[in-house]
Coordinates of C-alpha atoms in Angstrom, one line a residue:
M1 CA -21.2 61.9 8.9
I2 CA -19.5 59.0 10.7
L3 CA -21.9 56.7 12.6
T4 CA -20.9 54.4 15.4
E5 CA -21.8 50.7 15.4
V6 CA -24.4 51.3 18.1
E7 CA -26.0 54.2 16.0
I8 CA -26.0 52.0 12.9
D9 CA -27.7 49.2 14.8
R10 CA -30.3 51.6 16.1
I11 CA -31.0 53.0 12.6
I12 CA -31.5 49.5 11.2
E13 CA -33.8 48.7 14.1
M14 CA -35.9 51.8 13.5
A15 CA -36.0 51.2 9.8
W16 CA -37.4 47.7 10.3
E17 CA -40.1 49.0 12.7
D18 CA -43.4 49.6 10.9
R19 CA -44.4 52.6 13.0
T20 CA -41.1 54.4 13.0
T21 CA -41.1 57.0 10.2
F22 CA -38.2 58.0 8.1
E23 CA -38.8 61.5 9.5
A24 CA -38.1 60.2 13.0
I25 CA -34.9 58.7 11.8
R26 CA -33.9 62.0 10.2
F27 CA -34.8 63.9 13.4
Q28 CA -32.7 61.6 15.6
F29 CA -29.7 60.9 13.3
G30 CA -29.9 63.5 10.5
L31 CA -30.2 60.9 7.7
K32 CA -32.6 61.4 4.8
E33 CA -34.8 58.5 3.5
Q34 CA -32.3 57.9 0.6
E35 CA -29.4 57.8 3.1
V36 CA -31.3 55.3 5.3
I37 CA -31.9 53.1 2.2
A38 CA -28.2 53.3 1.2
L39 CA -27.2 52.4 4.8
M40 CA -29.6 49.4 4.8
R41 CA -28.2 48.3 1.4
K42 CA -24.6 48.5 2.7
E43 CA -25.2 46.8 6.1
M44 CA -27.6 44.0 5.2
K45 CA -27.3 40.9 3.1
P46 CA -28.8 41.4 -0.4
T47 CA -31.8 39.1 0.3
S48 CA -32.6 40.8 3.6
F49 CA -32.3 44.2 1.9
K50 CA -34.7 43.2 -0.9
L51 CA -37.2 41.9 1.7
W52 CA -37.0 45.1 3.7
R53 CA -37.4 47.3 0.6
K54 CA -40.4 45.3 -0.5
R55 CA -41.9 45.6 3.0
V56 CA -41.5 49.4 3.4
Q57 CA -42.1 50.6 -0.2
G58 CA -45.4 52.4 -0.2
R59 CA -46.1 51.7 3.5
K60 CA -48.1 54.6 4.9
T61 CA -46.7 54.2 8.4
K62 CA -43.2 55.0 7.3
H63 CA -44.1 58.6 6.2
E64 CA -45.6 61.1 8.6
K65 CA -47.6 62.8 5.9
L66 CA -49.4 59.6 5.0
R67 CA -50.3 58.6 8.6
V68 CA -53.9 58.7 9.7
F69 CA -53.6 59.0 13.5
E70 CA -53.3 62.4 15.0
K71 CA -51.1 62.0 18.1
G72 CA -49.9 59.5 20.6
R73 CA -47.9 56.4 20.3
F74 CA -48.9 52.8 19.9
K75 CA -47.1 49.9 21.4
C76 CA -48.5 46.4 21.5
S77 CA -48.5 44.8 25.0
R78 CA -46.8 41.8 23.4
Q79 CA -44.0 43.8 21.7
K80 CA -40.6 43.0 22.9
Q81 CA -37.7 45.5 23.2
I82 CA -35.0 44.9 20.7
T83 CA -31.5 45.8 21.9
H84 CA -28.1 45.5 20.4
N85 CA -29.3 43.9 17.2
K86 CA -26.5 42.7 15.0
I87 CA -27.0 42.4 11.3
S88 CA -24.5 40.2 9.5
K89 CA -23.3 41.0 6.0
R90 CA -22.1 37.5 5.5

């Protein structure tokens, strides 16, 4: 599967969000968790990737089966919209 730059940016953005599950990424883009991890490793600087992996490993909100809330969505009133994020590999 070939992804556009915009799609890659959106996947990275979703992967960084605490409340966006890997299942949501799979539903929208067709990428399994391991494929998201590989994409993040390829597109991010090594130190940024390590920070992200440490952050999401074992996080209950990244997996639908581990979540405790039933339905609905949460968005903090102070949360800003991230658009066109660019992650440098340099």
